[in-house]
Short mmCIF file of C-alpha atoms in Angstrom, two decimals:
data_model
loop_
_atom_site.label_atom_id
_atom_site.label_comp_id
_atom_site.label_asym_id
_atom_site.label_seq_id
_atom_site.Cartn_x
_atom_site.Cartn_y
_atom_site.Cartn_z
CA MET A 1 9.41 22.49 22.22
CA THR A 2 11.53 25.12 21.22
CA PRO A 3 15.23 23.76 18.91
CA ALA A 4 16.65 24.16 22.98
CA GLU A 5 14.17 21.33 24.63
CA ILE A 6 14.08 19.37 21.45
CA GLU A 7 18.57 18.63 21.49
CA ALA A 8 17.81 17.73 25.66
CA TYR A 9 15.07 15.66 24.86
CA VAL A 10 16.94 13.00 22.01
CA ASP A 11 19.72 13.48 23.72
CA ALA A 12 19.01 12.52 27.17
CA SER A 13 16.00 9.66 25.52
CA ALA A 14 18.46 8.39 23.19
CA ALA A 15 20.48 7.88 26.34
CA ALA A 16 18.12 5.90 28.48
CA LEU A 17 17.07 4.07 25.01
CA GLY A 18 21.00 2.91 24.13
CA LEU A 19 20.39 4.54 21.72
CA LYS A 20 24.20 6.35 20.52
CA LEU A 21 23.42 8.75 18.32
CA ARG A 22 26.24 9.03 15.91
CA SER A 23 27.65 12.37 14.78
CA ASP A 24 26.12 12.23 11.08
CA HIS A 25 22.43 10.81 12.53
CA ARG A 26 22.32 13.31 14.53
CA PRO A 27 20.81 16.63 12.41
CA GLY A 28 18.83 14.69 11.13
CA VAL A 29 17.02 13.21 14.03
CA LEU A 30 16.07 16.48 15.70
CA ARG A 31 14.44 17.90 12.52
CA TYR A 32 12.66 14.57 12.80
CA PHE A 33 11.47 15.60 15.79
CA ALA A 34 10.82 18.95 15.44
CA LEU A 35 8.30 17.01 12.76
CA ALA A 36 7.04 15.20 14.92
CA ALA A 37 6.77 17.66 17.65
CA GLU A 38 4.09 19.68 14.94
CA PHE A 39 1.99 16.94 14.50
CA ALA A 40 2.01 16.12 18.35
CA ALA A 41 0.77 19.75 18.40
CA ALA A 42 -1.97 18.70 16.23
CA VAL A 43 -2.67 15.92 18.53
CA GLU A 44 -2.99 17.86 21.89
CA ALA A 45 -5.10 20.22 20.12
CA VAL A 46 -8.02 17.82 19.86
CA PRO A 47 -10.49 17.95 22.88
CA LEU A 48 -11.11 14.77 23.84
CA SER A 49 -12.84 14.16 27.33
CA GLU A 50 -11.27 10.87 29.51
CA ARG A 51 -14.06 8.86 28.44
CA ASP A 52 -12.91 8.73 25.08
CA GLU A 53 -11.09 5.35 23.69
CA PRO A 54 -8.28 4.63 21.59
CA ALA A 55 -8.73 3.11 18.55
CA LEU A 56 -6.69 -0.08 19.39
CA ARG A 57 -8.22 -2.76 21.15
CA PHE A 58 -7.28 -6.11 22.98
CA ALA A 59 -8.57 -9.20 21.45
CA PRO A 60 -7.73 -12.35 25.03
CA VAL A 61 -6.05 -15.58 22.75
CA PRO A 62 -7.77 -18.52 24.12
CA PRO A 63 -5.70 -21.41 24.47
CA ARG A 64 -6.14 -24.03 21.16
CA GLU A 65 -9.22 -26.75 22.22
CA SER A 66 -7.62 -29.92 22.97
CA GLU A 67 -6.86 -32.98 19.65
CA GLN A 68 -8.39 -35.89 20.53
CA MET B 1 -3.47 -13.78 -29.76
CA ASN B 2 -0.19 -15.39 -28.90
CA ALA B 3 1.09 -14.78 -25.68
CA SER B 4 2.83 -11.75 -25.60
CA GLY B 5 -0.22 -10.09 -27.55
CA LEU B 6 -2.20 -11.44 -24.13
CA LEU B 7 0.63 -10.05 -21.31
CA ARG B 8 -0.83 -6.46 -22.92
CA GLN B 9 -4.42 -7.35 -22.23
CA ASP B 10 -6.19 -7.79 -18.28
CA ALA B 11 -5.26 -11.00 -15.96
CA SER B 12 -9.26 -12.03 -16.79
CA ALA B 13 -8.79 -11.55 -20.30
CA MET B 14 -5.25 -14.11 -19.61
CA ALA B 15 -7.25 -16.02 -17.72
CA ASP B 16 -10.29 -17.05 -19.95
CA ALA B 17 -7.29 -17.37 -23.19
CA VAL B 18 -5.19 -20.43 -20.70
CA ARG B 19 -9.27 -21.66 -20.03
CA GLY B 20 -10.24 -21.67 -23.40
CA ASN B 21 -7.42 -23.75 -24.73
CA ALA B 22 -5.73 -20.67 -26.87
CA VAL B 23 -2.62 -20.03 -25.14
CA SER B 24 -1.55 -22.25 -22.64
CA ALA B 25 0.04 -21.40 -18.56
CA VAL B 26 3.79 -21.92 -19.68
CA ALA B 27 4.05 -19.50 -22.53
CA LEU B 28 2.10 -17.38 -20.80
CA VAL B 29 4.70 -17.58 -18.14
CA GLN B 30 7.41 -17.83 -19.76
CA ALA B 31 5.91 -14.71 -22.19
CA SER B 32 5.96 -12.51 -17.87
CA LEU B 33 9.50 -13.91 -18.14
CA ASP B 34 10.62 -12.89 -21.13
CA ARG B 35 9.06 -9.37 -20.68
CA ILE B 36 10.89 -8.80 -17.11
CA GLU B 37 14.36 -10.04 -19.21
CA ALA B 38 13.72 -7.32 -21.38
CA THR B 39 12.65 -4.12 -19.54
CA ASP B 40 13.91 -4.69 -15.85
CA ARG B 41 17.13 -3.28 -16.24
CA ARG B 42 15.69 -0.31 -17.25
CA VAL B 43 12.93 -0.20 -14.54
CA ASN B 44 14.34 -2.30 -11.46
CA ALA B 45 11.13 -3.06 -10.50
CA PHE B 46 12.46 -6.73 -10.08
CA THR B 47 14.56 -7.92 -7.00
CA ALA B 48 14.45 -12.11 -7.47
CA VAL B 49 12.81 -13.88 -10.62
CA LEU B 50 11.12 -16.92 -9.50
CA ARG B 51 11.88 -18.70 -13.19
CA GLU B 52 12.03 -21.98 -11.84
CA ARG B 53 9.11 -22.25 -9.57
CA ALA B 54 7.01 -19.95 -12.16
CA LEU B 55 7.49 -22.24 -14.76
CA ARG B 56 7.13 -25.26 -12.47
CA ARG B 57 3.40 -23.93 -11.30
CA ALA B 58 2.89 -23.51 -14.86
CA ALA B 59 4.01 -26.30 -16.16
CA GLN B 60 1.51 -27.98 -13.22
CA VAL B 61 -1.60 -25.91 -14.27
CA ASP B 62 -1.61 -27.32 -17.89
CA ALA B 63 -0.84 -30.46 -16.83
CA SER B 64 -4.19 -30.10 -14.26
CA LEU B 65 -6.28 -28.52 -17.20
CA ALA B 66 -5.59 -32.12 -19.43
CA SER B 67 -6.33 -34.09 -16.56
CA ALA B 68 -9.55 -35.54 -15.32
CA HIS B 69 -9.15 -32.69 -12.64
CA GLY B 70 -9.48 -30.51 -15.99
CA PRO B 71 -13.26 -29.58 -15.43
CA ARG B 72 -12.63 -27.85 -11.88
CA THR B 73 -9.38 -26.62 -12.83
CA ARG B 74 -10.68 -24.46 -15.21
CA GLU B 75 -13.06 -23.11 -13.09
CA LEU B 76 -10.08 -21.19 -11.42
CA PRO B 77 -10.41 -17.23 -11.58
CA LEU B 78 -6.97 -16.79 -11.70
CA LEU B 79 -5.41 -19.21 -14.34
CA GLY B 80 -2.53 -19.28 -15.56
CA VAL B 81 -1.92 -15.47 -15.08
CA PRO B 82 1.19 -14.20 -13.49
CA PHE B 83 1.57 -12.30 -10.59
CA ALA B 84 4.32 -10.58 -8.58
CA VAL B 85 4.80 -9.36 -4.65
CA LYS B 86 6.07 -6.74 -3.03
CA ASN B 87 9.35 -8.09 -1.38
CA LEU B 88 7.68 -8.00 2.27
CA PHE B 89 5.84 -10.53 1.31
CA ASP B 90 7.07 -14.44 2.34
CA ILE B 91 8.50 -16.47 -0.80
CA ALA B 92 9.74 -20.14 0.35
CA GLY B 93 13.08 -20.30 0.29
CA LEU B 94 13.33 -16.91 -0.76
CA THR B 95 14.68 -14.58 2.12
CA THR B 96 11.67 -11.80 3.19
CA LEU B 97 14.13 -8.31 1.93
CA ALA B 98 10.96 -6.20 3.16
CA GLY B 99 14.09 -4.17 1.13
CA SER B 100 16.78 -4.55 3.66
CA LYS B 101 19.92 -4.72 3.72
CA ILE B 102 19.90 -6.09 6.93
CA GLU B 103 17.72 -8.57 6.19
CA ARG B 104 19.56 -10.05 3.66
CA GLU B 105 21.30 -12.16 6.73
CA HIS B 106 18.16 -13.94 7.91
CA GLN B 107 16.99 -16.80 6.79
CA PRO B 108 13.85 -17.98 4.33
CA PRO B 109 10.93 -18.70 5.04
CA ARG B 110 9.55 -22.70 4.65
CA ASP B 111 6.13 -21.62 3.78
CA ASP B 112 4.00 -18.35 1.23
CA ALA B 113 2.01 -16.17 2.90
CA ALA B 114 -0.62 -16.34 2.91
CA LEU B 115 -2.27 -14.10 0.21
CA VAL B 116 0.59 -15.58 -2.18
CA ARG B 117 -1.19 -19.46 -1.16
CA ARG B 118 -4.59 -18.08 -1.95
CA LEU B 119 -3.15 -16.34 -5.13
CA GLU B 120 -1.61 -19.39 -5.81
CA SER B 121 -5.50 -21.92 -5.07
CA ALA B 122 -7.03 -19.71 -7.68
CA GLY B 123 -4.17 -20.30 -10.27
CA ALA B 124 -1.94 -18.03 -9.72
CA VAL B 125 1.16 -17.96 -10.64
CA LEU B 126 4.00 -16.55 -8.81
CA VAL B 127 6.75 -15.02 -10.61
CA GLY B 128 9.24 -12.83 -8.54
CA ALA B 129 9.70 -10.12 -5.79
CA LEU B 130 9.42 -6.48 -6.11
CA ASN B 131 11.45 -3.34 -5.27
CA MET B 132 10.25 -0.89 -2.53
CA ASP B 133 10.92 1.47 0.48
CA GLU B 134 13.47 -0.17 2.90
CA TYR B 135 10.55 -1.54 5.58
CA ALA B 136 7.77 -0.21 3.61
CA TYR B 137 8.68 3.58 5.24
CA GLY B 138 8.99 5.56 2.18
CA PHE B 139 6.64 7.02 -0.74
CA THR B 140 9.18 6.99 -3.59
CA THR B 141 11.21 3.37 -3.97
CA GLU B 142 14.04 5.26 -4.32
CA ASN B 143 16.10 2.30 -2.69
CA SER B 144 19.48 2.74 -1.36
CA HIS B 145 20.49 -1.21 -1.49
CA VAL B 146 19.43 -2.49 -5.09
CA GLY B 147 18.19 1.64 -6.81
CA PRO B 148 15.14 3.16 -7.82
CA CYS B 149 12.19 1.85 -9.13
CA HIS B 150 12.17 4.06 -11.94
CA ASN B 151 8.12 4.73 -13.30
CA PRO B 152 7.56 2.88 -17.09
CA HIS B 153 5.72 6.09 -17.39
CA ASP B 154 9.02 7.86 -17.32
CA LEU B 155 12.14 6.49 -16.56
CA ALA B 156 13.63 10.17 -15.52
CA ARG B 157 10.81 9.57 -12.66
CA ILE B 158 9.42 7.75 -9.29
CA ALA B 159 7.11 5.17 -9.50
CA GLY B 160 5.70 5.74 -5.39
CA GLY B 161 5.94 3.91 -2.40
CA SER B 162 6.55 2.12 -1.00
CA SER B 163 4.94 -0.98 -2.93
CA GLY B 164 7.38 0.61 -6.10
CA GLY B 165 7.91 -2.44 -7.48
CA SER B 166 4.16 -3.39 -7.12
CA GLY B 167 2.88 0.21 -9.77
CA ALA B 168 5.62 -0.54 -11.68
CA ALA B 169 5.27 -4.01 -12.84
CA VAL B 170 2.00 -3.80 -14.18
CA ALA B 171 2.28 -0.17 -15.76
CA ALA B 172 4.93 -2.07 -17.41
CA GLY B 173 3.57 -5.25 -18.56
CA GLN B 174 5.36 -7.05 -17.43
CA VAL B 175 2.69 -8.86 -15.39
CA PRO B 176 -1.08 -8.25 -14.95
CA LEU B 177 -1.73 -8.44 -10.82
CA THR B 178 0.95 -7.71 -7.88
CA LEU B 179 0.33 -7.48 -4.51
CA GLY B 180 1.64 -4.62 -1.74
CA SER B 181 1.05 -3.11 0.95
CA ASP B 182 -0.40 0.68 2.00
CA THR B 183 0.41 1.71 5.95
CA ASN B 184 -0.15 5.38 5.10
CA GLY B 185 -0.66 5.52 1.32
CA SER B 186 1.64 2.40 -0.17
CA ILE B 187 -0.89 1.26 -2.09
CA ARG B 188 -2.24 3.73 -3.80
CA VAL B 189 0.30 6.18 -4.27
CA PRO B 190 2.90 4.00 -6.88
CA SER B 191 -1.02 3.44 -8.11
CA SER B 192 -1.69 7.22 -9.01
CA LEU B 193 1.93 7.59 -10.76
CA CYS B 194 1.92 4.26 -11.73
CA GLY B 195 -1.19 4.50 -13.80
CA VAL B 196 -2.93 1.54 -12.15
CA PHE B 197 -5.83 0.51 -10.26
CA GLY B 198 -5.23 -0.07 -6.12
CA LEU B 199 -7.62 -1.74 -4.44
CA LYS B 200 -6.83 -0.69 -0.27
CA PRO B 201 -8.96 -2.84 1.07
CA THR B 202 -10.85 -2.04 4.91
CA PHE B 203 -8.44 -1.91 7.53
CA GLY B 204 -8.41 -6.15 9.46
CA ARG B 205 -9.93 -7.78 5.86
CA LEU B 206 -7.45 -9.31 4.29
CA PRO B 207 -4.87 -11.26 6.79
CA ARG B 208 -1.47 -10.07 7.03
CA THR B 209 0.07 -13.64 7.55
CA GLY B 210 2.95 -14.89 6.27
CA SER B 211 4.59 -10.96 5.71
CA PHE B 212 7.05 -8.04 6.79
CA PRO B 213 5.56 -6.10 9.35
CA PHE B 214 5.40 -1.94 9.10
CA VAL B 215 3.20 -0.49 11.79
CA SER B 216 0.89 -3.37 12.48
CA SER B 217 -2.26 -1.22 14.12
CA LEU B 218 -2.20 0.38 10.72
CA ASP B 219 -1.15 -1.70 7.92
CA HIS B 220 -3.05 -3.28 5.35
CA LEU B 221 -1.90 -5.07 2.16
CA GLY B 222 -4.21 -5.63 -1.42
CA PRO B 223 -3.41 -5.65 -5.30
CA PHE B 224 -2.07 -3.40 -8.29
CA ALA B 225 -4.15 -4.38 -11.57
CA ARG B 226 -4.42 -2.91 -14.95
CA SER B 227 -8.29 -3.36 -14.97
CA ALA B 228 -11.39 -2.94 -12.58
CA ARG B 229 -12.36 -6.21 -13.31
CA ASP B 230 -8.87 -7.82 -12.36
CA LEU B 231 -9.14 -6.27 -8.37
CA ALA B 232 -11.99 -7.71 -8.07
CA LEU B 233 -11.02 -11.02 -9.07
CA ALA B 234 -7.73 -11.35 -6.86
CA TYR B 235 -9.56 -9.74 -3.85
CA ASP B 236 -11.98 -12.30 -3.96
CA ALA B 237 -9.82 -15.21 -4.02
CA MET B 238 -8.05 -13.89 -0.86
CA GLN B 239 -10.84 -12.62 1.28
CA GLY B 240 -12.41 -15.34 4.18
CA PRO B 241 -11.46 -15.76 7.34
CA GLU B 242 -8.17 -18.24 8.43
CA GLY B 243 -7.66 -21.99 9.05
CA ARG B 244 -6.25 -24.00 11.54
CA GLY B 245 -2.03 -22.59 12.36
CA PRO B 246 -0.55 -19.17 12.21
CA HIS B 247 -3.30 -15.55 12.38
CA ASP B 248 -2.79 -12.91 12.06
CA PRO B 249 -4.03 -10.29 14.85
CA GLY B 250 -5.25 -7.89 12.99
CA CYS B 251 -7.82 -9.38 10.79
CA ALA B 252 -11.66 -9.36 11.40
CA GLN B 253 -11.54 -12.93 9.92
CA ARG B 254 -14.51 -12.14 8.21
CA ALA B 255 -16.46 -14.17 6.09
CA VAL B 256 -15.76 -13.99 2.03
CA GLU B 257 -18.46 -10.84 1.47
CA PRO B 258 -17.50 -11.57 -2.60
CA VAL B 259 -17.62 -8.68 -4.98
CA GLY B 260 -17.16 -9.57 -9.06
CA ALA B 261 -21.19 -10.14 -9.33
CA ALA B 262 -21.40 -6.91 -7.94
CA LEU B 263 -19.84 -4.67 -10.83
CA ARG B 264 -22.64 -4.81 -13.28
CA LEU B 265 -24.57 -3.11 -10.90
CA GLY B 266 -22.41 0.80 -11.71
CA ALA B 267 -22.73 3.65 -9.57
CA GLN B 268 -26.30 4.99 -10.25
CA GLY B 269 -27.90 5.97 -7.47
CA LEU B 270 -25.04 6.17 -4.86
CA ARG B 271 -24.72 9.48 -3.03
CA ILE B 272 -21.05 10.46 -4.14
CA GLY B 273 -19.50 13.67 -2.31
CA VAL B 274 -16.00 15.30 -3.28
CA LEU B 275 -14.03 15.89 -1.10
CA GLY B 276 -12.81 19.42 -0.27
CA GLY B 277 -10.58 21.80 1.96
CA TYR B 278 -7.64 20.24 3.27
CA PHE B 279 -7.93 17.94 0.42
CA ARG B 280 -8.20 20.92 -1.75
CA GLN B 281 -5.65 22.32 -0.29
CA HIS B 282 -2.83 19.81 -0.16
CA ALA B 283 -2.69 19.18 -3.77
CA GLN B 284 -0.92 20.80 -7.67
CA PRO B 285 -3.95 21.23 -10.44
CA GLU B 286 -3.36 18.05 -12.55
CA ALA B 287 -4.49 16.60 -9.05
CA LEU B 288 -7.46 18.84 -9.07
CA THR B 289 -8.05 18.21 -12.89
CA ALA B 290 -8.11 14.74 -11.93
CA VAL B 291 -10.62 14.68 -9.89
CA ASP B 292 -12.89 17.57 -11.24
CA ALA B 293 -13.05 14.63 -14.28
CA VAL B 294 -13.80 11.74 -12.35
CA ALA B 295 -16.42 13.15 -10.21
CA GLN B 296 -18.46 15.14 -13.75
CA ALA B 297 -18.69 11.35 -14.90
CA LEU B 298 -19.93 10.06 -11.34
CA GLY B 299 -22.84 12.79 -12.05
CA ALA B 300 -21.10 14.46 -8.20
CA SER B 301 -21.12 18.27 -7.29
CA ARG B 302 -21.51 18.00 -3.86
CA THR B 303 -18.12 18.97 -1.62
CA VAL B 304 -17.64 18.07 2.01
CA GLU B 305 -15.24 18.43 4.29
CA LEU B 306 -13.77 15.12 6.41
CA PRO B 307 -13.74 16.93 10.28
CA LEU B 308 -10.28 16.29 11.56
CA VAL B 309 -9.08 14.98 8.95
CA GLU B 310 -5.04 17.46 10.07
CA ALA B 311 -5.57 16.17 13.23
CA GLY B 312 -6.10 12.24 11.97
CA ARG B 313 -2.69 12.73 10.07
CA ALA B 314 -0.96 13.83 12.47
CA ALA B 315 -2.03 10.77 14.41
CA ALA B 316 -1.03 8.42 11.47
CA PHE B 317 2.45 10.37 11.52
CA LEU B 318 3.01 9.57 15.26
CA ILE B 319 1.62 6.24 15.12
CA THR B 320 4.04 5.35 11.73
CA ASN B 321 6.31 7.06 13.06
CA SER B 322 6.93 5.26 16.77
CA GLU B 323 5.23 1.80 16.18
CA GLY B 324 7.69 1.23 13.38
CA ALA B 325 10.77 2.52 14.99
CA ALA B 326 9.55 0.09 18.19
CA LEU B 327 9.84 -2.44 15.61
CA HIS B 328 13.61 -1.90 14.56
CA LEU B 329 14.65 -0.62 18.06
CA PRO B 330 17.46 -3.46 18.81
CA ASP B 331 19.05 -2.87 14.99
CA LEU B 332 18.81 0.62 15.62
CA ARG B 333 20.13 -0.03 18.10
CA ARG B 334 23.41 -1.60 16.88
CA ARG B 335 23.76 -1.08 13.40
CA ALA B 336 21.85 1.90 11.72
CA GLN B 337 24.31 2.17 9.76
CA ASP B 338 22.93 -0.38 7.84
CA PHE B 339 19.59 1.19 7.02
CA GLU B 340 18.13 3.25 4.65
CA PRO B 341 20.14 7.00 4.04
CA LEU B 342 16.84 8.42 3.58
CA SER B 343 14.42 7.40 6.68
CA ARG B 344 17.45 6.21 8.63
CA ASP B 345 17.08 9.43 10.75
CA ARG B 346 13.09 9.23 10.53
CA PHE B 347 13.40 5.59 12.62
CA LEU B 348 15.86 7.32 14.86
CA ALA B 349 13.66 9.74 15.59
CA GLY B 350 10.93 7.65 15.92
CA ALA B 351 12.42 5.57 18.67
CA LEU B 352 12.39 8.18 21.82
CA LEU B 353 9.00 9.71 20.39
CA PRO B 354 6.85 10.49 23.93
CA ALA B 355 4.92 7.24 25.09
CA ALA B 356 1.95 10.21 25.48
CA TRP B 357 1.96 11.14 22.01
CA VAL B 358 1.14 7.74 20.59
CA ALA B 359 -1.56 7.44 22.99
CA ARG B 360 -3.54 10.35 22.27
CA ALA B 361 -2.32 10.21 18.66
CA GLN B 362 -4.70 6.46 19.36
CA ARG B 363 -7.15 8.26 20.72
CA VAL B 364 -8.04 10.86 18.49
CA ARG B 365 -7.78 8.19 15.37
CA ARG B 366 -10.82 6.70 16.46
CA LEU B 367 -12.65 10.33 17.99
CA TYR B 368 -11.69 10.79 14.08
CA ALA B 369 -13.09 7.64 13.12
CA GLU B 370 -16.14 8.16 14.36
CA GLN B 371 -17.34 11.57 12.97
CA VAL B 372 -16.11 10.63 9.80
CA ALA B 373 -18.70 7.42 9.62
CA ARG B 374 -21.28 10.14 10.46
CA VAL B 375 -20.88 12.39 6.78
CA PHE B 376 -21.23 8.26 5.49
CA GLU B 377 -23.81 8.32 6.71
CA ARG B 378 -25.09 11.04 4.26
CA PHE B 379 -22.38 9.98 1.14
CA ASP B 380 -21.71 5.70 0.01
CA ILE B 381 -18.51 7.22 -1.51
CA LEU B 382 -16.39 10.38 -1.20
CA LEU B 383 -13.43 11.42 -4.19
CA ALA B 384 -10.10 12.79 -3.93
CA ALA B 385 -6.76 12.87 -5.36
CA ALA B 386 -4.32 10.02 -4.62
CA THR B 387 -1.31 12.22 -4.89
CA PRO B 388 -0.40 15.89 -4.49
CA SER B 389 0.83 15.69 -7.49
CA ALA B 390 1.88 13.41 -11.27
CA ALA B 391 5.64 11.63 -10.52
CA THR B 392 8.29 13.65 -9.66
CA PRO B 393 11.33 13.29 -10.44
CA ILE B 394 13.72 10.35 -9.20
CA GLY B 395 15.53 11.82 -6.52
CA ALA B 396 13.98 15.48 -6.55
CA GLU B 397 13.92 16.45 -2.50
CA PHE B 398 10.91 19.32 -2.64
CA PHE B 399 7.86 20.19 -4.51
CA GLU B 400 5.56 23.31 -4.44
CA ILE B 401 2.15 22.04 -2.68
CA ASN B 402 -0.29 25.32 -3.45
CA GLY B 403 2.53 28.07 -2.73
CA HIS B 404 4.42 26.01 -0.14
CA ARG B 405 7.74 24.10 -0.20
CA LEU B 406 7.19 20.96 1.25
CA PRO B 407 9.80 18.14 1.01
CA VAL B 408 8.25 15.08 -1.30
CA ARG B 409 9.61 11.85 0.30
CA PRO B 410 7.44 12.84 3.16
CA ASN B 411 4.49 14.41 1.58
CA MET B 412 3.63 12.45 -1.01
CA GLY B 413 1.31 10.94 1.04
CA LEU B 414 -0.60 13.49 2.20
CA LEU B 415 -3.50 12.72 1.26
CA THR B 416 -3.71 9.31 1.28
CA GLN B 417 -2.75 9.22 4.89
CA PRO B 418 -5.78 10.65 5.86
CA ILE B 419 -8.09 8.03 5.14
CA SER B 420 -6.36 5.02 5.75
CA CYS B 421 -5.78 6.68 9.34
CA ILE B 422 -9.25 5.22 9.25
CA GLY B 423 -8.84 1.43 7.60
CA LEU B 424 -11.22 3.10 4.66
CA PRO B 425 -11.90 0.96 1.85
CA VAL B 426 -10.36 2.71 -1.73
CA CYS B 427 -9.45 1.48 -5.27
CA ALA B 428 -7.04 4.77 -6.89
CA VAL B 429 -8.42 4.97 -10.25
CA PRO B 430 -5.75 5.83 -12.99
CA VAL B 431 -6.64 9.27 -15.03
CA TRP B 432 -4.98 10.53 -18.29
CA GLY B 433 -5.42 13.40 -19.49
CA ALA B 434 -5.00 16.35 -16.03
CA HIS B 435 -1.25 15.89 -16.49
CA PRO B 436 0.04 16.74 -19.67
CA ASP B 437 2.08 13.02 -20.11
CA LEU B 438 1.69 11.18 -17.41
CA PRO B 439 -0.81 9.56 -15.30
CA ILE B 440 -2.56 10.80 -11.45
CA GLY B 441 -4.85 8.15 -9.49
CA VAL B 442 -8.13 9.46 -7.78
CA GLN B 443 -8.83 7.91 -4.71
CA VAL B 444 -12.85 6.49 -4.80
CA ILE B 445 -13.07 5.96 -1.30
CA ALA B 446 -16.14 4.09 1.35
CA ALA B 447 -17.61 3.50 4.63
CA PRO B 448 -15.67 0.03 6.13
CA TRP B 449 -16.67 -3.02 4.76
CA ARG B 450 -17.80 -1.17 1.60
CA GLU B 451 -15.56 -2.52 -0.55
CA ASP B 452 -17.73 -3.51 -3.33
CA LEU B 453 -19.20 0.42 -4.07
CA VAL B 454 -15.40 1.17 -4.44
CA LEU B 455 -14.82 -1.25 -6.66
CA ARG B 456 -18.58 -0.79 -8.62
CA VAL B 457 -17.52 2.92 -8.94
CA ALA B 458 -13.68 2.29 -10.08
CA SER B 459 -15.46 -0.29 -13.18
CA ALA B 460 -17.91 2.03 -14.10
CA LEU B 461 -15.58 5.40 -14.99
CA GLU B 462 -13.34 2.50 -16.85
CA SER B 463 -16.12 1.51 -19.14
CA ALA B 464 -17.19 5.07 -19.41
CA GLY B 465 -13.70 5.69 -20.54
CA VAL B 466 -12.63 7.73 -17.59
CA VAL B 467 -9.74 5.98 -16.13
CA HIS B 468 -7.86 3.31 -18.01
CA ALA B 469 -3.83 1.86 -17.35
CA PRO B 470 -1.88 1.41 -19.92
CA VAL B 471 1.19 -0.93 -21.02
CA ALA B 472 3.76 1.80 -21.17
CA PRO B 473 5.61 0.81 -23.94
CA LEU B 474 9.25 0.74 -22.88
CA ALA B 475 10.54 0.66 -26.92
#
């Protein structure tokens, strides 16, 4: 992402989430978002097939047994 | 030996002394409280000292020893041992801060965290709560709300984080045993910088019930101590499935697999490799010297690289950033100015990450774990430095790693993050002499659920005199 794309995305997504970025917070947010974008590029670069599963697994929750 | 002399020993020696009537639990706990009083203005490891609760509990231990229950009480593994916990563990009647200002407004819990209860059931005595990075998002414990935690071996330097108080309290000889949490390195980093032993068990091994979460899909809990046998004692006392009542959905609820008796098996016969590539490229000379000293002592000469390690670290960063921020989104919306200034902007950015990045990170994490599992078909143990350098000065913004100037705060965990990402058990062992004055830790890493192997190796290294955890003089 270019710096301009990052600014546009950060401002739009913050507005969509109802997250008001103060002027003294915004430069740091842009810097950390750019860092995350670098890590995202590293993750995007790993070839995956549609059948590569995520690391998380949901465990269904059964009802508690009734107490006699 | 009197109680204050015993306080310089490890927890096992203290429990033996109480068991043998050489010292009372009350005298031992009082010695711990006195040491905290004498040193903590300089170290700043504690955010709360539970004097009354601790002395009452110690008196109960002594009374039980003198009663008809005496023989059974005498068998408790941590009899009379004072311990303390990172302030994200619930302590009945004390607000769980998780290093924050915001949580000060919340009601205190009615119950202790599951692991606090398990340690007290094993005879240990809780004496206080410990300093940490806010919401565990940091590697330095430069907490702006309560002040930085100081490294007991050099008070001008960081103790590491996020469980900085947990490492410092053990190194300062305030208590022989503490608990911390580790999402990306928060047990192993302070262990390394403070020169103590730390165990990050397999992801899902110990229940997190009653602790304040950071990133549920990566959070681990574990002990710090001054010997490998103490880690084993505490770890064995904390294992096992949860009974009735609240459960940690991230806990595998496995049966107890005790490791204490295995320590004497040593490291003989284990296939040990040294992690190369990423792990050597991101380390200063003292970190490499420490790993090499441990490898030489173990006769390990084969180098191995972890496939996908950089992508694995990237995945851990994205999952942490997004999941950690989402947890605090309501407060980030309403009162961002009340967050720790050193991590606030990172939290705010994390709240905005595209879902596709995080979903892909979880798939890369799985693929990385599968590829590393194949490495463990050839090796039982892998070695790597725990931190890229020894402790940096408090307030330092940057350090240089292999010619690159990197920010200290997000990068002190760059060698630990790829390992916790896939939940492997690790014992951080403290090496002295690799740096002129300071300790630095080495990660002893095994395949999932093989905590026995990492503790066997740690114990063997300790017996050989290669690693040790002295109490800082703090004269």
